[in-house]
Coordinates of C-alpha atoms in Angstrom, one line a residue:
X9 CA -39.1 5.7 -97.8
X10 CA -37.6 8.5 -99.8
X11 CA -41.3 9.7 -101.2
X12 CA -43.1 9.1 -97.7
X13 CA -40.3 11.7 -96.6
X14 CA -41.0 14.3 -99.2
X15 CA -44.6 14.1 -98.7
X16 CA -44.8 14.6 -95.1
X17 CA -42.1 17.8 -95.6
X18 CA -44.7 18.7 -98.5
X19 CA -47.6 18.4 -96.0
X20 CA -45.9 20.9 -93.8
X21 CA -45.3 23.3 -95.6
X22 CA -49.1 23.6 -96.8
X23 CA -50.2 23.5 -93.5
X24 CA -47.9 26.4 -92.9
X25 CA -48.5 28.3 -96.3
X26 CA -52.5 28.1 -95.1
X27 CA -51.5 29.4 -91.6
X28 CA -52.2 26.6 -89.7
X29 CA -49.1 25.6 -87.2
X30 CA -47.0 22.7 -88.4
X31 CA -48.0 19.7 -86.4
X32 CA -44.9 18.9 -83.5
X33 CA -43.7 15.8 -83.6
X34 CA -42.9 14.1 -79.9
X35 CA -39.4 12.7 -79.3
X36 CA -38.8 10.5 -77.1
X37 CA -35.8 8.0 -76.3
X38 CA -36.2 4.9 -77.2
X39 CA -39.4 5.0 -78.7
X40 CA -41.3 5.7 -82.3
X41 CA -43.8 8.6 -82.0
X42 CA -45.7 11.4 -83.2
X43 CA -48.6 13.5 -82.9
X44 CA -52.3 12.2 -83.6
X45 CA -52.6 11.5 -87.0
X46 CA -49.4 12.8 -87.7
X47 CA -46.1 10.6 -89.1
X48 CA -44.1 8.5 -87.0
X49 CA -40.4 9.1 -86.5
X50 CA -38.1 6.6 -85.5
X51 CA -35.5 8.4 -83.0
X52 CA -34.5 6.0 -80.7
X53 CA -30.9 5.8 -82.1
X54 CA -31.0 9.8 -81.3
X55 CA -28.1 10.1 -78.6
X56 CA -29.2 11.6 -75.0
X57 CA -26.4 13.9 -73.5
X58 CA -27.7 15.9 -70.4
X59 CA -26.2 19.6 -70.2
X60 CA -25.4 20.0 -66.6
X61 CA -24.4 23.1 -64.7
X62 CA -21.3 25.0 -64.2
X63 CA -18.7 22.8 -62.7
X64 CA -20.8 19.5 -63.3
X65 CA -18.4 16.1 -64.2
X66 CA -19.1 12.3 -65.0
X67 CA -21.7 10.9 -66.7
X68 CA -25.8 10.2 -65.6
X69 CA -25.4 7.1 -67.7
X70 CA -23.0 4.4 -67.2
X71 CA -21.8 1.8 -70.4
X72 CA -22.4 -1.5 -71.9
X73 CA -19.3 -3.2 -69.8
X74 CA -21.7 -2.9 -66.5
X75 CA -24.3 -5.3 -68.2
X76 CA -24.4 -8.7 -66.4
X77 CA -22.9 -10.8 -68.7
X78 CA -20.3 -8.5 -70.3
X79 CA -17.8 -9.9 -68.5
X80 CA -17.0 -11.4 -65.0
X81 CA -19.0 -9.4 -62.5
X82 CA -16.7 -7.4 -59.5
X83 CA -16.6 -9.2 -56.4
X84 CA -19.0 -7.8 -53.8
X85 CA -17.6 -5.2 -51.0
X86 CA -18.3 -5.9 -47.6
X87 CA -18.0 -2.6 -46.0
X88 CA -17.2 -3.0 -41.9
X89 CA -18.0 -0.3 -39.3
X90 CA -18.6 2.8 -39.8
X91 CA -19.2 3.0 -43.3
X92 CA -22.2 4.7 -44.6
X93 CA -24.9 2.6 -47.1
X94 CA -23.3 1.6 -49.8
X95 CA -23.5 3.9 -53.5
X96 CA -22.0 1.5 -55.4
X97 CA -20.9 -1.8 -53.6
X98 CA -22.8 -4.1 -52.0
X99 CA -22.8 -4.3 -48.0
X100 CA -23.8 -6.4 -45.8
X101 CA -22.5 -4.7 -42.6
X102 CA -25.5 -4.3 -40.0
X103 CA -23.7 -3.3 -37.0
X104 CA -23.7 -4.4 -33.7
X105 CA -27.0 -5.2 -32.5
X106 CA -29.2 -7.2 -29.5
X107 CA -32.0 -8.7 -29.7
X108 CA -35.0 -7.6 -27.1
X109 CA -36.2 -9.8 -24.4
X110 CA -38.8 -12.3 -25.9
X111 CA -37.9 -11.6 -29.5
X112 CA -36.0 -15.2 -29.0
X113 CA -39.5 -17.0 -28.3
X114 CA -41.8 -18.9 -30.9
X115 CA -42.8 -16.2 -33.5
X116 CA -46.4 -17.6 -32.5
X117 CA -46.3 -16.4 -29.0
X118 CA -46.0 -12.9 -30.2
X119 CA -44.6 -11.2 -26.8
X120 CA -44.3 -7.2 -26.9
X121 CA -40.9 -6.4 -28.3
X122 CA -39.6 -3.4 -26.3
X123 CA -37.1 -1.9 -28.9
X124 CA -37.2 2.0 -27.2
X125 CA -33.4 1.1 -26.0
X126 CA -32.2 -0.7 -28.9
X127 CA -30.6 2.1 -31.3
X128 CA -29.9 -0.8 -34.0
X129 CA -33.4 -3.3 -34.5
X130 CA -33.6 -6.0 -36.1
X131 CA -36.5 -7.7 -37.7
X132 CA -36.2 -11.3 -36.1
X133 CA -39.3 -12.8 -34.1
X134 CA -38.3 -16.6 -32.9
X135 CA -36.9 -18.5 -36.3
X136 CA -38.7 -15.7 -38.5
X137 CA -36.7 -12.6 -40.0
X138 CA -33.3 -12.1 -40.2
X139 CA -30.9 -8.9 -39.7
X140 CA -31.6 -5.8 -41.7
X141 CA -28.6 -3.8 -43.6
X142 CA -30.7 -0.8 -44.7
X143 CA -31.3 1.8 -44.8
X144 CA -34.0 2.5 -42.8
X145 CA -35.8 5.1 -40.0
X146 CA -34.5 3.2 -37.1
X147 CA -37.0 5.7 -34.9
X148 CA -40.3 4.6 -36.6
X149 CA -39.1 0.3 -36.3
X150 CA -38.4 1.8 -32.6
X151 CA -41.8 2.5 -32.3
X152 CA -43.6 0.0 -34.4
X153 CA -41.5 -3.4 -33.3
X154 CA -44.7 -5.3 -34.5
X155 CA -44.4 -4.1 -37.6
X156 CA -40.6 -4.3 -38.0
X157 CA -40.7 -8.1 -36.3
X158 CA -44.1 -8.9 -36.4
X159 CA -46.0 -12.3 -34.4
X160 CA -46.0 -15.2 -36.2
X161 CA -50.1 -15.3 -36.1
X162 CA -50.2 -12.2 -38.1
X163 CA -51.2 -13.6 -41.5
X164 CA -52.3 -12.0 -45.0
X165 CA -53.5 -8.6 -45.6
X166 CA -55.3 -5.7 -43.3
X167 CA -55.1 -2.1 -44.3
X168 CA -53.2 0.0 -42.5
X169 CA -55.3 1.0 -39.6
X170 CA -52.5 3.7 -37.6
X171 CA -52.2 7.0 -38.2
X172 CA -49.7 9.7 -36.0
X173 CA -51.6 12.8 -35.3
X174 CA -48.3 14.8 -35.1
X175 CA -47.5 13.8 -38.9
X176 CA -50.7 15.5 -39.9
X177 CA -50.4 19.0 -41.8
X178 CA -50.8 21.9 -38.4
X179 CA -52.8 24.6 -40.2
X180 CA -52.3 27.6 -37.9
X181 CA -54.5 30.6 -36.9
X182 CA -55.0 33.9 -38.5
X183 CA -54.3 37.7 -37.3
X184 CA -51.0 37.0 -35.4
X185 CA -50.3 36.5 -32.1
X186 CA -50.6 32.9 -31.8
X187 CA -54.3 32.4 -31.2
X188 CA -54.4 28.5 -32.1
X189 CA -53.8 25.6 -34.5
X190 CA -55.6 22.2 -35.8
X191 CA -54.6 19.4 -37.6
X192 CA -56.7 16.6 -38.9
X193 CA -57.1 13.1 -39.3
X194 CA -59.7 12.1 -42.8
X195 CA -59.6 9.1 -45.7
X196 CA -56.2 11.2 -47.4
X197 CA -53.9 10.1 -44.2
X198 CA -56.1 6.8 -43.3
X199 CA -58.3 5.5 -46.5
X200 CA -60.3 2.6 -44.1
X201 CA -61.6 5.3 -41.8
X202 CA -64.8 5.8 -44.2
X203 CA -67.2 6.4 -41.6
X204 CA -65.6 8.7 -39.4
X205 CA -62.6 12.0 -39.3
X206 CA -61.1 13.8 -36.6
X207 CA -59.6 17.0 -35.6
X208 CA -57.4 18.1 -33.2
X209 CA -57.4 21.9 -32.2
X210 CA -55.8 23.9 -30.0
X211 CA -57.4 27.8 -29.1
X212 CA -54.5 30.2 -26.7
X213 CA -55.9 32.1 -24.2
X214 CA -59.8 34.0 -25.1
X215 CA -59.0 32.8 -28.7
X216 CA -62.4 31.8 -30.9
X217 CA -62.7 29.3 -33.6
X218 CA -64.8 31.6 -35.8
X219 CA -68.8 30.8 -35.4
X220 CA -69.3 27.8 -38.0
X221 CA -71.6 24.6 -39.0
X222 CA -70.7 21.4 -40.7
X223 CA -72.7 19.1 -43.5
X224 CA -71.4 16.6 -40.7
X225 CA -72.1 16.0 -37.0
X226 CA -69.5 17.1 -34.4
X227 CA -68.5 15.5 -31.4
X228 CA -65.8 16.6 -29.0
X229 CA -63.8 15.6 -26.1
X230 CA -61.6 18.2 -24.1
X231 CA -58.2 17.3 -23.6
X232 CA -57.0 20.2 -21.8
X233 CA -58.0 23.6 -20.3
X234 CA -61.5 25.1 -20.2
X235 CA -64.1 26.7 -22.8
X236 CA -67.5 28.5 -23.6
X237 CA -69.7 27.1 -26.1
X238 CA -72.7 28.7 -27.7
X239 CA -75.3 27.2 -29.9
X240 CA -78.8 28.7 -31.9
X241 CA -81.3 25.5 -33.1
X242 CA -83.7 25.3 -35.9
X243 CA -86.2 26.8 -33.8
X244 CA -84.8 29.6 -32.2
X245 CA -83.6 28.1 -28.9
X246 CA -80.5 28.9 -27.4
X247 CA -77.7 27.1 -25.6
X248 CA -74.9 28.6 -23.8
X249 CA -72.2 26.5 -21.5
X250 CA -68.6 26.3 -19.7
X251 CA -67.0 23.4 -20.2
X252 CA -63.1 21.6 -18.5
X253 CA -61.0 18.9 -19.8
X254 CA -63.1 15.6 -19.7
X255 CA -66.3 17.2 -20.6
X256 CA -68.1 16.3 -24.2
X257 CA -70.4 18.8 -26.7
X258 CA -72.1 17.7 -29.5
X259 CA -73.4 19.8 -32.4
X260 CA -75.3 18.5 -35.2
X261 CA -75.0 19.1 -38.6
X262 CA -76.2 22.1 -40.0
X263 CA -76.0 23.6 -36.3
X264 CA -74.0 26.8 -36.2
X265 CA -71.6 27.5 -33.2
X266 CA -69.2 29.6 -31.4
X267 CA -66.2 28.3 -29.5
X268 CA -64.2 30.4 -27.5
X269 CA -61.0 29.3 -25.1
X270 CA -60.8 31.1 -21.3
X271 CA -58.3 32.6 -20.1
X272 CA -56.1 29.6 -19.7
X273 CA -56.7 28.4 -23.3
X274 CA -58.3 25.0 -24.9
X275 CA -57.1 21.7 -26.6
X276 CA -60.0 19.7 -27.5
X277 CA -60.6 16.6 -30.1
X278 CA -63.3 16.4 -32.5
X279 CA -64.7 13.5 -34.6
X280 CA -67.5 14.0 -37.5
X281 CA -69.2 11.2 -38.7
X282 CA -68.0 11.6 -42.2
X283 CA -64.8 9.8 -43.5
X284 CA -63.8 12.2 -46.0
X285 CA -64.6 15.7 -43.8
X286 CA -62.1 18.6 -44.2
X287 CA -61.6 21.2 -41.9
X288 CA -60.9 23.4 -44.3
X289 CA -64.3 22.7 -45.6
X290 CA -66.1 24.3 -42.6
X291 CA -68.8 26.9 -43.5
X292 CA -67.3 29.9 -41.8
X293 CA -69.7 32.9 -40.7
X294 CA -67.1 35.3 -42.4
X295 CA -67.0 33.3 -45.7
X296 CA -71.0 33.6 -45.5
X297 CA -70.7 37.7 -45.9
X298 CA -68.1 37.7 -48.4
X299 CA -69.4 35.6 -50.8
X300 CA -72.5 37.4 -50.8
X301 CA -73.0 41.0 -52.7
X302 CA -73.8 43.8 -50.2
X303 CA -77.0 44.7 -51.8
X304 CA -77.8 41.2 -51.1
X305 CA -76.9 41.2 -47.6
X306 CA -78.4 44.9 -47.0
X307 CA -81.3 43.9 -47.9
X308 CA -81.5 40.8 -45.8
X309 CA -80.5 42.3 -42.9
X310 CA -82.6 45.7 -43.3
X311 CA -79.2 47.8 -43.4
X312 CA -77.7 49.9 -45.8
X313 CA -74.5 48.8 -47.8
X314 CA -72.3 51.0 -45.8
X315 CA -73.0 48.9 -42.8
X316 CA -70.7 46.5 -44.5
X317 CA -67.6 48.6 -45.7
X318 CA -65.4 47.0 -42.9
X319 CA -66.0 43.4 -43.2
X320 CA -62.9 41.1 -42.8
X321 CA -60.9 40.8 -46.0
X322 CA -60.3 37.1 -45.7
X323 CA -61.6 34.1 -43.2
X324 CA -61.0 34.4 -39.5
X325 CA -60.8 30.8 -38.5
X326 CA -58.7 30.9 -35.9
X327 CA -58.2 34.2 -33.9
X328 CA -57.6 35.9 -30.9
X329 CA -60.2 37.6 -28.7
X330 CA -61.1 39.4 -25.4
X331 CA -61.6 37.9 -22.2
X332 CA -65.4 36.7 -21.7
X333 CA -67.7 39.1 -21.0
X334 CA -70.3 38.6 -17.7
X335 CA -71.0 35.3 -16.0
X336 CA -72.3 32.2 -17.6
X337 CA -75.9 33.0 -16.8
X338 CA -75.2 36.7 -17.4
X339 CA -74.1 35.0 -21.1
X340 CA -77.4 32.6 -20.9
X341 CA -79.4 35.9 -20.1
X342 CA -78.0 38.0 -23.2
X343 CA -79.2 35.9 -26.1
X344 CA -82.1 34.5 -24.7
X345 CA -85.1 35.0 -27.4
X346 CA -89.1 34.3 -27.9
X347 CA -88.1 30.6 -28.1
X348 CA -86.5 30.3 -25.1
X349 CA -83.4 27.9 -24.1
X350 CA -82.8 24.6 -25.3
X351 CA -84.5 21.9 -23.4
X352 CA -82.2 20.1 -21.0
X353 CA -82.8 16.9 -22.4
X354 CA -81.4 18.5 -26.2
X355 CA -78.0 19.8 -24.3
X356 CA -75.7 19.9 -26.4
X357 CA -73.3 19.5 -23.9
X358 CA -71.9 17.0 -21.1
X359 CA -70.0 17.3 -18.1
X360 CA -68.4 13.6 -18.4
X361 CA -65.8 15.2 -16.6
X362 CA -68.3 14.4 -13.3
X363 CA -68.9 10.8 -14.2
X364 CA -67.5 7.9 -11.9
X365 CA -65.4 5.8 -13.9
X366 CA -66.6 2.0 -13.6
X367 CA -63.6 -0.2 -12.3
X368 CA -62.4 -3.9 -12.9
X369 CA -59.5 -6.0 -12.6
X370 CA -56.7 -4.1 -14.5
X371 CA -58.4 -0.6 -15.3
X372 CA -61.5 1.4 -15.9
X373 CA -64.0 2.6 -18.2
X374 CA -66.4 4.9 -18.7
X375 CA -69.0 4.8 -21.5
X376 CA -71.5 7.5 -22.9
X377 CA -73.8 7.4 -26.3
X378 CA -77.1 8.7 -26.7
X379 CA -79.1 6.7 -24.0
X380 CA -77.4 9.4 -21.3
X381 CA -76.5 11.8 -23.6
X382 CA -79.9 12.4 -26.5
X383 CA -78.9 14.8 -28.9
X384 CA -75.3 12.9 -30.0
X385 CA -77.2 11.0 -32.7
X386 CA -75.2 7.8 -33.0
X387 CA -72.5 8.7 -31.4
X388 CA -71.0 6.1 -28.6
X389 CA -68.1 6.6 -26.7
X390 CA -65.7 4.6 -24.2
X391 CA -63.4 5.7 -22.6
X392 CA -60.3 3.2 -21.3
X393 CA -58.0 3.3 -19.0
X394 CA -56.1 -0.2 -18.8
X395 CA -53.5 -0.5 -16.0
X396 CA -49.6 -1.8 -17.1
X397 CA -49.8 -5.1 -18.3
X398 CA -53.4 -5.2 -18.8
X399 CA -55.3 -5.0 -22.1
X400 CA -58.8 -4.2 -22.9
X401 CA -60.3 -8.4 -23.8
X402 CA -60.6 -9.6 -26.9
X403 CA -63.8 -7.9 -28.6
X404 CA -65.5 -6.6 -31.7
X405 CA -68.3 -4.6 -32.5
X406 CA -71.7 -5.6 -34.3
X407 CA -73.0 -2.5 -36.3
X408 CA -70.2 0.2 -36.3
X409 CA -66.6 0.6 -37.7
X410 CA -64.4 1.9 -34.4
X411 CA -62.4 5.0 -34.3
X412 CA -60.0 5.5 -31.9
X413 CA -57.2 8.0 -30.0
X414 CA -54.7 7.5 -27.6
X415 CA -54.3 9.8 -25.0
X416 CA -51.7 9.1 -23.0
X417 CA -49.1 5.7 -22.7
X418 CA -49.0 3.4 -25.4
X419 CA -50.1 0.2 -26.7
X420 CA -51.0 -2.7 -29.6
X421 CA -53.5 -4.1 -31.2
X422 CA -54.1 -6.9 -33.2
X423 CA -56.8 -6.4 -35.8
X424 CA -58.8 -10.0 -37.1
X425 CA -60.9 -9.1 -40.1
X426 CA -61.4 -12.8 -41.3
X427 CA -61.0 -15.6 -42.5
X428 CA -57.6 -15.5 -42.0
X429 CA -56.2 -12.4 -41.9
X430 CA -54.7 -10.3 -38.9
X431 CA -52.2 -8.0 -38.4
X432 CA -50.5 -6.5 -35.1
X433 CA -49.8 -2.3 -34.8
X434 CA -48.5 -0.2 -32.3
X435 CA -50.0 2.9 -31.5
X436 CA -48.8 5.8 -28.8
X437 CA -49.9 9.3 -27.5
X438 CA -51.8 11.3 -29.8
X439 CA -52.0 8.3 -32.6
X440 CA -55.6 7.5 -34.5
X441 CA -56.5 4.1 -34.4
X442 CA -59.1 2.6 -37.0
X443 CA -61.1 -1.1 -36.7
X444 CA -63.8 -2.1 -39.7
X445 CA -66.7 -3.5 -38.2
X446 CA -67.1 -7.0 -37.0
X447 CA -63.6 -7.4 -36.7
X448 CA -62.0 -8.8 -33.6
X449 CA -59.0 -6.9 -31.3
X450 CA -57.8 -6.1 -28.3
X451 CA -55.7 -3.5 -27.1
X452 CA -52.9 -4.1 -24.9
X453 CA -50.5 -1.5 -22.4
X454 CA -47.5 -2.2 -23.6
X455 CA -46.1 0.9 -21.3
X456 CA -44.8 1.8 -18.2
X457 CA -47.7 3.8 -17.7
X458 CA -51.7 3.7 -17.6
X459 CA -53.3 3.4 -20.9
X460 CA -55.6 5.9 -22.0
X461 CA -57.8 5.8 -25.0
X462 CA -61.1 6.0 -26.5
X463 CA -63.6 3.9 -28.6
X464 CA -65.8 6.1 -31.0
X465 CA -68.6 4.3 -32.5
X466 CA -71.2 5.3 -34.8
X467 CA -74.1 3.3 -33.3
X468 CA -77.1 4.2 -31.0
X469 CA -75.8 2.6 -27.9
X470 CA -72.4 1.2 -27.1
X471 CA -72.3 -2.5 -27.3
X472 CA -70.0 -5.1 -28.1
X473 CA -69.0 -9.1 -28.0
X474 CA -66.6 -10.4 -25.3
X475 CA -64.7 -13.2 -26.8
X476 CA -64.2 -14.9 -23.5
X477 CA -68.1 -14.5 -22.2
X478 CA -69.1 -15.7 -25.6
X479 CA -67.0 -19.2 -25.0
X480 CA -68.2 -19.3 -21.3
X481 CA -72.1 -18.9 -22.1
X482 CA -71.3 -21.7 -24.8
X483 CA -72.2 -25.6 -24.5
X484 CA -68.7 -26.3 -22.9
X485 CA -68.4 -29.6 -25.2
X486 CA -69.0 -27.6 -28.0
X487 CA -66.3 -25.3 -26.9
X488 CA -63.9 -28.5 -25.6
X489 CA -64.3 -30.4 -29.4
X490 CA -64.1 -27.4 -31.7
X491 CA -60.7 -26.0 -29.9
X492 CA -59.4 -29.2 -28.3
X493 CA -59.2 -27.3 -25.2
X494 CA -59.2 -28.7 -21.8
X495 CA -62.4 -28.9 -19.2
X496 CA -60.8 -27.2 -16.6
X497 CA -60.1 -24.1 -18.4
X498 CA -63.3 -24.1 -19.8
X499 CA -65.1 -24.3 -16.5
X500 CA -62.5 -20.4 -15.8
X501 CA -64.4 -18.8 -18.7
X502 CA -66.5 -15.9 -17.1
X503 CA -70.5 -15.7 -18.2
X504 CA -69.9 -11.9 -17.7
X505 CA -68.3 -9.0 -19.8
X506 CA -65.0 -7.8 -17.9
X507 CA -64.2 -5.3 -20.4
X508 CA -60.5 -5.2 -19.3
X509 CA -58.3 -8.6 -18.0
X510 CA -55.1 -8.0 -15.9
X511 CA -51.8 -8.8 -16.9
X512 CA -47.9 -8.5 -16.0
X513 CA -45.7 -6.0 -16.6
X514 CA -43.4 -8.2 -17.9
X515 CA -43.7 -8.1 -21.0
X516 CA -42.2 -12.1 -21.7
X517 CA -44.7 -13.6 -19.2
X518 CA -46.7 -16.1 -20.2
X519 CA -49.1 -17.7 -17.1
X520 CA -51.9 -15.9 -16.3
X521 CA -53.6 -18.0 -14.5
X522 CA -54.8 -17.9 -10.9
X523 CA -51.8 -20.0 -9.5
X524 CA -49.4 -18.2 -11.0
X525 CA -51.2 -14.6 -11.4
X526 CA -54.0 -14.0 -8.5
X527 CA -55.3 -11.0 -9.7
X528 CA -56.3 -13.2 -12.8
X529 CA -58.7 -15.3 -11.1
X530 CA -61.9 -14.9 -12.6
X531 CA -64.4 -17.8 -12.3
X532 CA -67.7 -18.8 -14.2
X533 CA -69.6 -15.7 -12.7
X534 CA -67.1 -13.0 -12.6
X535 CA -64.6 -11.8 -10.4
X536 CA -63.2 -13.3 -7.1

């Protein structure tokens, strides 16, 4: 030991005395190391004593007596009310606490668990669960009771498929004066939403969102407020339009676009058929002409350099502007060229605002993809509203994962991806909801309120399978001997879709049929 000593302090020193550095030697508690090809040093018996600041006591590190079997262990603290987590007792102190109405009932009848006035919740469904000490964000087991006490038919694994707008990252506008904000939605806050992103974005008052294209397609939905959108294809041809809250555009990738809010300002989503899109990512007409030497852009635009000597210093993004100039048409008029405008039947625009809703028992529905609307390529679109009590039925898609936003009220879902596994989530205003393809749900109003949300597919036409018409427009003995259910129920099941079923608005009821529930009374054909 005593030569391998002197020849590694040998070996240094002709490293050094041929001016190479001295190899450094990693230290680290506990542990035998050293640098590649370099000695090992054994300095795990080298004490650790952290230098605090000024007016630092104690010790980071306690002593060998707090080992398990040093000694006899202290008797655990029960700390009463009042008292804060424990630091260094144990506690089993959970306060005072009820239980919601139908969190009593078997954990497999699942009822909606209205904790929104409970301050203290508790993770008990039925026999299932027991009380929980902390700590914990009370306010997020508030508004996820499915989570916190979740059914008893909720079984195995199923990727997280909620994601709050509102926790999302607000990137805000540029230039001052408050022109706008967006916040997004893509596979770094919800990893299963591969096929599809989305953006919410707010413009004030004659604010743009600077002229743009994508590498992905862009749909949108208006929330709020009113806006002019402008458009220049492949071939030259132009599209101008004025747009309200309700009303859809569509731009396809590679299209570039202006956006610009009226005078009373614009909140509008947008989904892209691309998991992984950024909006930070957007090519930005600005961007274009930095990155680009002015000789460059002289030349392609027949101008001398000088033309150029004031271009912004940085992105505009989001900004303020001027009230619109001229009338619609007057704006139509202006940047009409030799190709004309787009053909009417390539709009890239939709005034879904106009559209009649289509009613049932327990809410309405209104549906647009490419069949009524051509140049949103693959994009189809629902849009529910599902009365208290109701829920949109049991369904799942054939060809198209299903992305989804809650507009107003709130709701649950259970997702079934199969065999065997399921899981129940919660969603409310402004959440993004996310269902892999072929996999069965419904989503119920668990509110006070009406329901509103939307289905966004990525599929040519919008389709799907009805649970309940399925069964009815099956051999009723196949139905009767696979689920030992009985004739007379069978002979209820409807041979139509009904999209949405009625319900109660409470929230522990459990007959739904036509005796007990009227407004239930659907027979073999549809409703009565």
């Amino acid at each position: 030991m005593r030569f391998l000593t002197v020849a590694v302090v040998a070996s240094q020193l002709s490293l050094s005395a041929l001016g190479r550095p001295a190899s450094r030697i990693q230290k680290r508690q506990g542990q035998i190391v050293g640098s590649p090809n370099g000695p090992e040093i054994d300095n795990s018996n080298i004490p650790y004593a952290a230098v605090g600041p000024v007016g630092s006591s104690g010790d980071v590190y306690g002593d060998e007596s707090l080992l398990g079997n040093a000694g006899d262990s202290a008797s655990a603290t029960v700390l009463g009310p009042g008292v804060p987590y424990a630091t260094g007792a144990a506690s089993n102190y959970v306060g005072d606490y009820t239980l919601a109405p139908g969190q009593t009932a078997d954990a497999d009848e699942g009822p909606y668990l209205d904790f929104s006035s409970n301050p203290n919740p508790q993770p008990i469904r039925g026999q299932n669960g027991a009380t929980d000490p902390g700590p914990r964000n009370e306010a997020i087991q508030q508004q996820n009771p499915d989570a916190l006490a979740r059914p008893g038919t909720d079984s195995g694994d199923v990727p997280n498929a909620k994601w709050p707008m509102g926790l999302s990252s607000t990137r805000s506008g540029t230039g001052g004066g408050n022109p706008g904000w967006a916040r997004q939605q893509n596979v770094n806050e919800l990893p299963i939403a591969t096929a599809m992103a989305g953006v919410d974005m707010r413009l004030a008052p004659n604010a743009y969102r600077e002229l743009h294209w994508h590498s992905a397609n862009e749909w949108s939905y208006i929330f709020t407020g009113s806006v002019r959108i402008s458009a220049v294809n492949q071939n030259g041809e132009t599209f101008v339009d004025d747009l309200q809250a309700g009303d859809l555009w569509f731009f396809p990738a590679g299209v570039p676009h202006s956006i610009q809010a009226t005078e009373e300002g614009v909140e509008f989503l947008l989904v892209f058929n691309q998991g992984e899109f950024s909006e930070d990512d957007t090519n930005l007409v600005t961007e274009l002409f930095l990155r680009n030497p002015t000789e460059v852009l002289a030349k392609n635009f027949q101008t001398d350099v000088s033309t150029f000597a004031n271009l912004p210093s940085d992105q505009k993004y989001i900004f303020n502007g001027s009230p619109m100039e001229g009338t619609l048409e007057e704006a139509r008029a202006s940047v009409n060229g030799p190709a004309g405008e787009l053909p009417s039947n390539q709009s890239y625009s939709y005034h879904w605002s106009a559209q009649a809703p289509y009613t049932v028992p327990g809410g309405s529905v209104k549906i647009v993809d490419p069949t009524t609307f051509p140049i949103a390529n693959n994009f189809s679109v629902a849009l529910f509203t599902i009365d208290p009590g109701a829920m949109r039925e049991i369904h799942w898609h054939l060809t198209s994962d299903e992305w989804n936003f809650f507009l107003a009220g709130q709701g649950r879902v259970t997702v079934f991806t199969g065999p065997t596994n399921s899981r129940t989530f919660d969603y409310q205003e402004g959440d993004v909801g996310y269902i892999p393809v072929s996999s069965s749900h419904y989503v119920e109003n668990t509110g006070s309120e009406p329901l509103v949300y939307m289905e966004v597919l990525q599929a040519p036409r919008y389709i799907d399978i009805s649970a309940a018409q399925w069964l009815g427009l099956t051999p009723s003995q196949v139905v009767r001997e696979t689920l030992n259910l009985p004739q007379s129920f069978i002979d209820t099941l409807p041979k139509t879709k009904r999209y949405i079923v009625p319900g109660d608005t409470n929230l522990t009821a459990t007959n739904f049929t036509a005796a007990a529930y009227p407004n239930a009374n659907l027979n073999a054909t549809g409703a009565t």
